[in-house]
Every structure is written in structure tokens, then in C-alpha cells.
PDB file of C-alpha atoms in Angstrom:
ATOM      1  CA  MET A   1     -34.416 -78.644-130.146  1.00  0.00           C
ATOM      2  CA  MET A   2     -36.922 -77.533-132.772  1.00  0.00           C
ATOM      3  CA  ALA A   3     -37.581 -73.806-133.089  1.00  0.00           C
ATOM      4  CA  PHE A   4     -41.164 -72.765-133.745  1.00  0.00           C
ATOM      5  CA  GLU A   5     -42.097 -69.832-135.935  1.00  0.00           C
ATOM      6  CA  SER A   6     -44.123 -67.061-134.419  1.00  0.00           C
ATOM      7  CA  ILE A   7     -47.507 -66.134-135.819  1.00  0.00           C
ATOM      8  CA  GLU A   8     -45.931 -62.935-137.141  1.00  0.00           C
ATOM      9  CA  ASP A   9     -43.244 -64.927-138.992  1.00  0.00           C
ATOM     10  CA  ILE A  10     -45.867 -67.174-140.550  1.00  0.00           C
ATOM     11  CA  ARG A  11     -47.961 -64.166-141.569  1.00  0.00           C
ATOM     12  CA  ALA A  12     -44.898 -62.490-143.098  1.00  0.00           C
ATOM     13  CA  ARG A  13     -43.972 -65.627-145.069  1.00  0.00           C
ATOM     14  CA  THR A  14     -47.576 -66.049-146.200  1.00  0.00           C
ATOM     15  CA  GLU A  15     -47.723 -62.446-147.385  1.00  0.00           C
ATOM     16  CA  GLU A  16     -44.394 -62.815-149.208  1.00  0.00           C
ATOM     17  CA  LEU A  17     -45.700 -65.942-150.958  1.00  0.00           C
ATOM     18  CA  ARG A  18     -48.975 -64.180-151.848  1.00  0.00           C
ATOM     19  CA  GLN A  19     -46.997 -61.308-153.389  1.00  0.00           C
ATOM     20  CA  ARG A  20     -44.794 -63.695-155.386  1.00  0.00           C
ATOM     21  CA  VAL A  21     -47.854 -65.522-156.722  1.00  0.00           C
ATOM     22  CA  ALA A  22     -49.502 -62.195-157.591  1.00  0.00           C
ATOM     23  CA  ALA A  23     -46.334 -61.042-159.411  1.00  0.00           C
ATOM     24  CA  ALA A  24     -46.191 -64.322-161.364  1.00  0.00           C
ATOM     25  CA  ARG A  25     -49.852 -63.945-162.363  1.00  0.00           C
ATOM     26  CA  ILE A  26     -49.259 -60.338-163.474  1.00  0.00           C
ATOM     27  CA  ALA A  27     -46.252 -61.485-165.528  1.00  0.00           C
ATOM     28  CA  GLU A  28     -48.606 -63.924-167.294  1.00  0.00           C
ATOM     29  CA  GLY A  29     -50.979 -61.054-168.129  1.00  0.00           C
ATOM     30  CA  LYS A  30     -53.532 -62.060-165.490  1.00  0.00           C
ATOM     31  CA  PRO A  31     -54.932 -60.074-162.579  1.00  0.00           C
ATOM     32  CA  PRO A  32     -52.986 -60.511-159.309  1.00  0.00           C
ATOM     33  CA  GLU A  33     -55.767 -62.607-157.745  1.00  0.00           C
ATOM     34  CA  PRO A  34     -57.572 -65.459-159.484  1.00  0.00           C
ATOM     35  CA  PRO A  35     -61.340 -65.165-159.961  1.00  0.00           C
ATOM     36  CA  GLU A  36     -63.475 -66.178-157.018  1.00  0.00           C
ATOM     37  CA  ASN A  37     -64.956 -69.651-157.002  1.00  0.00           C
ATOM     38  CA  PHE A  38     -68.596 -69.620-158.046  1.00  0.00           C
ATOM     39  CA  VAL A  39     -69.956 -73.164-158.441  1.00  0.00           C
ATOM     40  CA  PRO A  40     -72.642 -73.637-155.757  1.00  0.00           C
ATOM     41  CA  ILE A  41     -72.206 -76.488-153.289  1.00  0.00           C
ATOM     42  CA  PRO A  42     -75.126 -78.655-154.529  1.00  0.00           C
ATOM     43  CA  LEU A  43     -73.862 -78.536-158.120  1.00  0.00           C
ATOM     44  CA  GLY A  44     -70.326 -79.129-156.863  1.00  0.00           C
ATOM     45  CA  ILE A  45     -71.445 -82.284-155.045  1.00  0.00           C
ATOM     46  CA  ILE A  46     -73.019 -83.649-158.216  1.00  0.00           C
ATOM     47  CA  LEU A  47     -69.852 -82.843-160.192  1.00  0.00           C
ATOM     48  CA  ALA A  48     -67.734 -84.572-157.529  1.00  0.00           C
ATOM     49  CA  GLU A  49     -69.954 -87.644-157.805  1.00  0.00           C
ATOM     50  CA  GLU A  50     -69.325 -87.648-161.575  1.00  0.00           C
ATOM     51  CA  LEU A  51     -65.581 -87.563-160.850  1.00  0.00           C
ATOM     52  CA  ALA A  52     -65.749 -90.419-158.315  1.00  0.00           C
ATOM     53  CA  PRO A  53     -64.894 -93.198-160.851  1.00  0.00           C
ATOM     54  CA  PHE A  54     -61.616 -91.410-161.608  1.00  0.00           C
ATOM     55  CA  TYR A  55     -60.417 -92.291-158.092  1.00  0.00           C
ATOM     56  CA  LYS A  56     -59.908 -95.946-159.040  1.00  0.00           C
ATOM     57  CA  ILE A  57     -58.073 -94.930-162.236  1.00  0.00           C
ATOM     58  CA  ALA A  58     -55.755 -92.610-160.296  1.00  0.00           C
ATOM     59  CA  VAL A  59     -55.047 -95.266-157.638  1.00  0.00           C
ATOM     60  CA  GLN A  60     -54.138 -97.858-160.280  1.00  0.00           C
ATOM     61  CA  TYR A  61     -51.949 -95.376-162.133  1.00  0.00           C
ATOM     62  CA  ALA A  62     -50.172 -94.346-158.915  1.00  0.00           C
ATOM     63  CA  ALA A  63     -49.537 -98.032-158.126  1.00  0.00           C
ATOM     64  CA  VAL A  64     -47.898 -98.532-161.525  1.00  0.00           C
ATOM     65  CA  ILE A  65     -45.676 -95.487-160.995  1.00  0.00           C
ATOM     66  CA  ALA A  66     -44.884 -96.664-157.438  1.00  0.00           C
ATOM     67  CA  ALA A  67     -43.686 -99.965-158.925  1.00  0.00           C
ATOM     68  CA  GLY A  68     -41.183 -97.955-160.975  1.00  0.00           C
ATOM     69  CA  SER A  69     -42.923 -98.348-164.326  1.00  0.00           C
ATOM     70  CA  LEU A  70     -43.836 -95.601-166.737  1.00  0.00           C
ATOM     71  CA  VAL A  71     -46.798 -96.440-168.956  1.00  0.00           C
ATOM     72  CA  ARG A  72     -48.605 -94.474-171.595  1.00  0.00           C
ATOM     73  CA  VAL A  73     -52.263 -93.844-170.822  1.00  0.00           C
ATOM     74  CA  ASP A  74     -54.800 -92.923-173.484  1.00  0.00           C
ATOM     75  CA  THR A  75     -55.980 -89.763-171.763  1.00  0.00           C
ATOM     76  CA  SER A  76     -58.369 -88.981-174.635  1.00  0.00           C
ATOM     77  CA  ARG A  77     -60.637 -91.567-173.006  1.00  0.00           C
ATOM     78  CA  LEU A  78     -60.548 -89.521-169.793  1.00  0.00           C
ATOM     79  CA  GLU A  79     -61.615 -86.184-171.277  1.00  0.00           C
ATOM     80  CA  LYS A  80     -65.008 -86.254-169.544  1.00  0.00           C
ATOM     81  CA  TYR A  81     -63.150 -86.193-166.226  1.00  0.00           C
ATOM     82  CA  ARG A  82     -60.873 -83.377-167.381  1.00  0.00           C
ATOM     83  CA  GLU A  83     -63.868 -81.243-168.379  1.00  0.00           C
ATOM     84  CA  THR A  84     -65.865 -81.960-165.222  1.00  0.00           C
ATOM     85  CA  ALA A  85     -62.789 -81.263-163.089  1.00  0.00           C
ATOM     86  CA  LYS A  86     -62.428 -77.787-164.616  1.00  0.00           C
ATOM     87  CA  LEU A  87     -65.822 -76.777-163.308  1.00  0.00           C
ATOM     88  CA  ALA A  88     -65.537 -78.701-160.020  1.00  0.00           C
ATOM     89  CA  SER A  89     -62.269 -76.913-159.236  1.00  0.00           C
ATOM     90  CA  MET A  90     -64.238 -73.652-159.167  1.00  0.00           C
ATOM     91  CA  SER A  91     -66.614 -74.870-156.445  1.00  0.00           C
ATOM     92  CA  VAL A  92     -67.184 -72.676-153.416  1.00  0.00           C
ATOM     93  CA  GLY A  93     -66.906 -75.902-151.407  1.00  0.00           C
ATOM     94  CA  VAL A  94     -63.328 -76.605-150.326  1.00  0.00           C
ATOM     95  CA  ASN A  95     -63.504 -80.380-150.716  1.00  0.00           C
ATOM     96  CA  VAL A  96     -65.076 -80.295-154.181  1.00  0.00           C
ATOM     97  CA  GLY A  97     -62.540 -77.671-155.234  1.00  0.00           C
ATOM     98  CA  LEU A  98     -59.708 -79.931-154.080  1.00  0.00           C
ATOM     99  CA  ILE A  99     -61.275 -82.942-155.799  1.00  0.00           C
ATOM    100  CA  GLY A 100     -61.534 -81.038-159.082  1.00  0.00           C
ATOM    101  CA  SER A 101     -58.044 -79.552-158.846  1.00  0.00           C
ATOM    102  CA  SER A 102     -56.530 -82.926-157.955  1.00  0.00           C
ATOM    103  CA  VAL A 103     -58.194 -84.674-160.903  1.00  0.00           C
ATOM    104  CA  LYS A 104     -56.792 -81.925-163.158  1.00  0.00           C
ATOM    105  CA  ARG A 105     -53.297 -82.323-161.674  1.00  0.00           C
ATOM    106  CA  ALA A 106     -53.382 -86.135-161.918  1.00  0.00           C
ATOM    107  CA  LEU A 107     -54.357 -85.872-165.591  1.00  0.00           C
ATOM    108  CA  HIS A 108     -51.585 -83.325-166.112  1.00  0.00           C
ATOM    109  CA  THR A 109     -49.116 -85.818-164.607  1.00  0.00           C
ATOM    110  CA  MET A 110     -50.371 -88.501-167.005  1.00  0.00           C
ATOM    111  CA  ASP A 111     -49.989 -86.073-169.922  1.00  0.00           C
ATOM    112  CA  LYS A 112     -46.444 -85.196-168.834  1.00  0.00           C
ATOM    113  CA  ILE A 113     -45.406 -88.840-168.549  1.00  0.00           C
ATOM    114  CA  ASN A 114     -47.078 -89.685-171.881  1.00  0.00           C
ATOM    115  CA  GLU A 115     -45.098 -86.887-173.536  1.00  0.00           C
ATOM    116  CA  ALA A 116     -41.829 -88.077-171.993  1.00  0.00           C
ATOM    117  CA  ILE A 117     -42.479 -91.631-173.227  1.00  0.00           C
ATOM    118  CA  GLU A 118     -43.373 -90.446-176.729  1.00  0.00           C
ATOM    119  CA  GLU A 119     -40.216 -88.326-176.904  1.00  0.00           C
ATOM    120  CA  GLY A 120     -37.942 -90.984-175.402  1.00  0.00           C
ATOM    121  CA  ARG A 121     -37.245 -88.905-172.286  1.00  0.00           C
ATOM    122  CA  GLU A 122     -38.370 -91.430-169.655  1.00  0.00           C
ATOM    123  CA  ASP A 123     -35.069 -91.027-167.805  1.00  0.00           C
ATOM    124  CA  GLU A 124     -36.004 -87.375-167.083  1.00  0.00           C
ATOM    125  CA  ILE A 125     -39.041 -88.429-165.037  1.00  0.00           C
ATOM    126  CA  ASP A 126     -38.462 -88.620-161.293  1.00  0.00           C
ATOM    127  CA  THR A 127     -40.797 -91.538-160.536  1.00  0.00           C
ATOM    128  CA  ARG A 128     -40.511 -91.086-156.761  1.00  0.00           C
ATOM    129  CA  ARG A 129     -41.574 -87.457-156.997  1.00  0.00           C
ATOM    130  CA  GLU A 130     -44.426 -88.257-159.397  1.00  0.00           C
ATOM    131  CA  MET A 131     -45.591 -91.073-157.113  1.00  0.00           C
ATOM    132  CA  ARG A 132     -45.627 -88.736-154.091  1.00  0.00           C
ATOM    133  CA  MET A 133     -47.589 -86.138-156.033  1.00  0.00           C
ATOM    134  CA  LEU A 134     -50.058 -88.734-157.323  1.00  0.00           C
ATOM    135  CA  ASN A 135     -50.566 -90.061-153.793  1.00  0.00           C
ATOM    136  CA  HIS A 136     -51.352 -86.510-152.663  1.00  0.00           C
ATOM    137  CA  PHE A 137     -53.850 -86.080-155.525  1.00  0.00           C
ATOM    138  CA  VAL A 138     -55.448 -89.473-154.775  1.00  0.00           C
ATOM    139  CA  ARG A 139     -56.001 -88.497-151.124  1.00  0.00           C
ATOM    140  CA  ASN A 140     -57.729 -85.291-152.224  1.00  0.00           C
ATOM    141  CA  ILE A 141     -59.846 -87.043-154.851  1.00  0.00           C
ATOM    142  CA  ASN A 142     -61.116 -89.354-152.098  1.00  0.00           C
ATOM    143  CA  ARG A 143     -62.431 -86.465-149.962  1.00  0.00           C
ATOM    144  CA  SER A 144     -66.137 -86.323-149.180  1.00  0.00           C
ATOM    145  CA  PRO A 145     -67.877 -83.531-151.096  1.00  0.00           C
ATOM    146  CA  TRP A 146     -70.756 -83.701-148.626  1.00  0.00           C
ATOM    147  CA  LYS A 147     -68.671 -82.048-145.907  1.00  0.00           C
ATOM    148  CA  ASP A 148     -68.733 -78.820-147.923  1.00  0.00           C
ATOM    149  CA  GLY A 149     -72.310 -78.145-146.857  1.00  0.00           C
ATOM    150  CA  ILE A 150     -71.393 -77.284-143.278  1.00  0.00           C
ATOM    151  CA  ASN A 151     -70.861 -73.640-142.375  1.00  0.00           C
ATOM    152  CA  HIS A 152     -69.442 -73.704-138.852  1.00  0.00           C
ATOM    153  CA  LYS A 153     -70.202 -69.994-138.402  1.00  0.00           C
ATOM    154  CA  SER A 154     -73.887 -70.537-139.134  1.00  0.00           C
ATOM    155  CA  GLU A 155     -76.400 -70.479-136.309  1.00  0.00           C
ATOM    156  CA  GLU A 156     -78.170 -73.464-137.869  1.00  0.00           C
ATOM    157  CA  PRO A 157     -77.004 -76.826-136.540  1.00  0.00           C
ATOM    158  CA  PRO A 158     -74.949 -78.956-138.947  1.00  0.00           C
ATOM    159  CA  TYR A 159     -77.711 -81.548-139.391  1.00  0.00           C
ATOM    160  CA  VAL A 160     -80.108 -78.825-140.613  1.00  0.00           C
ATOM    161  CA  GLN A 161     -77.498 -77.521-143.061  1.00  0.00           C
ATOM    162  CA  GLU A 162     -76.767 -81.058-144.299  1.00  0.00           C
ATOM    163  CA  ALA A 163     -80.472 -81.729-144.806  1.00  0.00           C
ATOM    164  CA  ALA A 164     -80.900 -78.544-146.857  1.00  0.00           C
ATOM    165  CA  ILE A 165     -77.928 -79.386-149.080  1.00  0.00           C
ATOM    166  CA  LYS A 166     -79.092 -82.978-149.523  1.00  0.00           C
ATOM    167  CA  ALA A 167     -82.593 -81.782-150.446  1.00  0.00           C
ATOM    168  CA  GLU A 168     -81.189 -79.393-153.070  1.00  0.00           C
ATOM    169  CA  VAL A 169     -78.923 -82.077-154.565  1.00  0.00           C
ATOM    170  CA  GLU A 170     -81.899 -84.456-154.788  1.00  0.00           C
ATOM    171  CA  ARG A 171     -84.057 -81.725-156.336  1.00  0.00           C
ATOM    172  CA  LEU A 172     -81.430 -81.082-159.015  1.00  0.00           C
ATOM    173  CA  LYS A 173     -81.008 -84.799-159.713  1.00  0.00           C
ATOM    174  CA  ASN A 174     -84.786 -85.194-160.097  1.00  0.00           C
ATOM    175  CA  ASP A 175     -85.311 -82.049-162.171  1.00  0.00           C
ATOM    176  CA  PRO A 176     -83.145 -82.384-165.304  1.00  0.00           C
ATOM    177  CA  GLU A 177     -84.203 -78.968-166.613  1.00  0.00           C
ATOM    178  CA  ALA A 178     -83.217 -77.155-163.407  1.00  0.00           C
ATOM    179  CA  TYR A 179     -79.952 -79.100-163.249  1.00  0.00           C
ATOM    180  CA  GLN A 180     -79.118 -78.343-166.893  1.00  0.00           C
ATOM    181  CA  ALA A 181     -79.937 -74.644-166.450  1.00  0.00           C
ATOM    182  CA  LEU A 182     -77.618 -74.435-163.419  1.00  0.00           C
ATOM    183  CA  LEU A 183     -74.891 -76.397-165.202  1.00  0.00           C
ATOM    184  CA  ASP A 184     -75.158 -74.243-168.350  1.00  0.00           C
ATOM    185  CA  ALA A 185     -74.963 -71.045-166.275  1.00  0.00           C
ATOM    186  CA  ALA A 186     -71.872 -72.364-164.473  1.00  0.00           C
ATOM    187  CA  TRP A 187     -70.194 -73.250-167.777  1.00  0.00           C
ATOM    188  CA  ARG A 188     -70.989 -69.795-169.198  1.00  0.00           C
ATOM    189  CA  ARG A 189     -69.350 -68.200-166.163  1.00  0.00           C
ATOM    190  CA  TYR A 190     -66.358 -70.526-166.454  1.00  0.00           C
ATOM    191  CA  ARG A 191     -65.838 -69.649-170.134  1.00  0.00           C
ATOM    192  CA  GLU A 192     -66.013 -65.922-169.277  1.00  0.00           C
ATOM    193  CA  ILE A 193     -63.208 -66.184-166.726  1.00  0.00           C
ATOM    194  CA  GLU A 194     -61.199 -69.178-168.013  1.00  0.00           C
ATOM    195  CA  HIS A 195     -58.382 -66.957-169.303  1.00  0.00           C
ATOM    196  CA  LEU A 196     -58.050 -65.386-165.848  1.00  0.00           C
ATOM    197  CA  ILE A 197     -57.742 -68.625-163.847  1.00  0.00           C
TER     198      ILE A 197
END
């Protein structure tokens, strides 16, 4: 028979984990808590749309790893995704944040495998583990960024919230100056806090 944890046990374990993460961050010379996410949802949706082509790349790469092969990937050709993912991972929207973080982690996996191949350490790579991780990242990359626009605590109905977000995304797409100003401001903020992430 399976024993279930009480809410108190889960809270205690969560707090213990939070303290361990905070201690690890302090040991790295960072504040105990990472900076708060700041990329607004409309900008995050546009960034997620820019990352969308990476999904197919990640799926193909995961399939190669699942087949038991390790291949070197020229990740220099994927730098635009790496850069966009940095900013997307700081979105206030949960889905966009996960999309950005998962693109970063998938690229990190590619970098790690590339390094192992270059150094002749392929036998040190646990392909089953890497495949499982890549599958997890792929699922997150395939999330819908549009679901981030719904605040379930809001008194406005979801369709009104969705319409407002969609209107703002369209406005930004049709006003290159406004979009660039918002993007530049987000990058300035990112550069200010990058060492604290």
C-alpha cells in the first residue's frame, strides 16, 4: 500500500529544498533568490514564436539520441535561439519561461555532447538519461505561449483577457519602433541582472 505525504511534509520538504538552493546560490556569490521575471507577456509571446522553429531541431536531435547515436551539432548556427531563449526564460508568463528555459537546456545538452565527442569521452554520456531530458525539454518547448495571458484570479473573463493580449501582440508586430523599444528595454534589464540569474 502506498503511503501519501501530508501537506505539512510536502511543505517541509519544499522549504528544505528552497533553503538548499538558496545556500548554493549564496556559495556562488549570488543573492539567495534569483531576480524576478520581468519580460511582459506580449513580448514573451513574440519571443516564443521566434523560438518555435527550434522545436523541430530539438525533436530531430532527441530522435538521434534515442536511436543510441551521438552526433556533433554545429551549435554556432543556433545562436539566435540561444540568445532569444535567454530573454524568453525571464518572461512573467509561465509557459514562455518554460519554453525559453527548455531551449537553453536543450542547447546545453548539445554543447555537452559536442564536448564529449571532441574529447573522445562519448562513453561517459548516458544516452538514456540525455534522451529522457531532451524529451522533457521538447514537451516544454511545444507549450502554447498564448495560455500565459489568462489570469484566473482576474474578474475579467478569459476571452476578454485573451483579446487584450492578442491586440497588444498585434500592435507590437505592426509597430516596429514600439516593439524595438520594448525589446531594447528588456535586454537592458537582462544585462543588468544577468550575473544574478
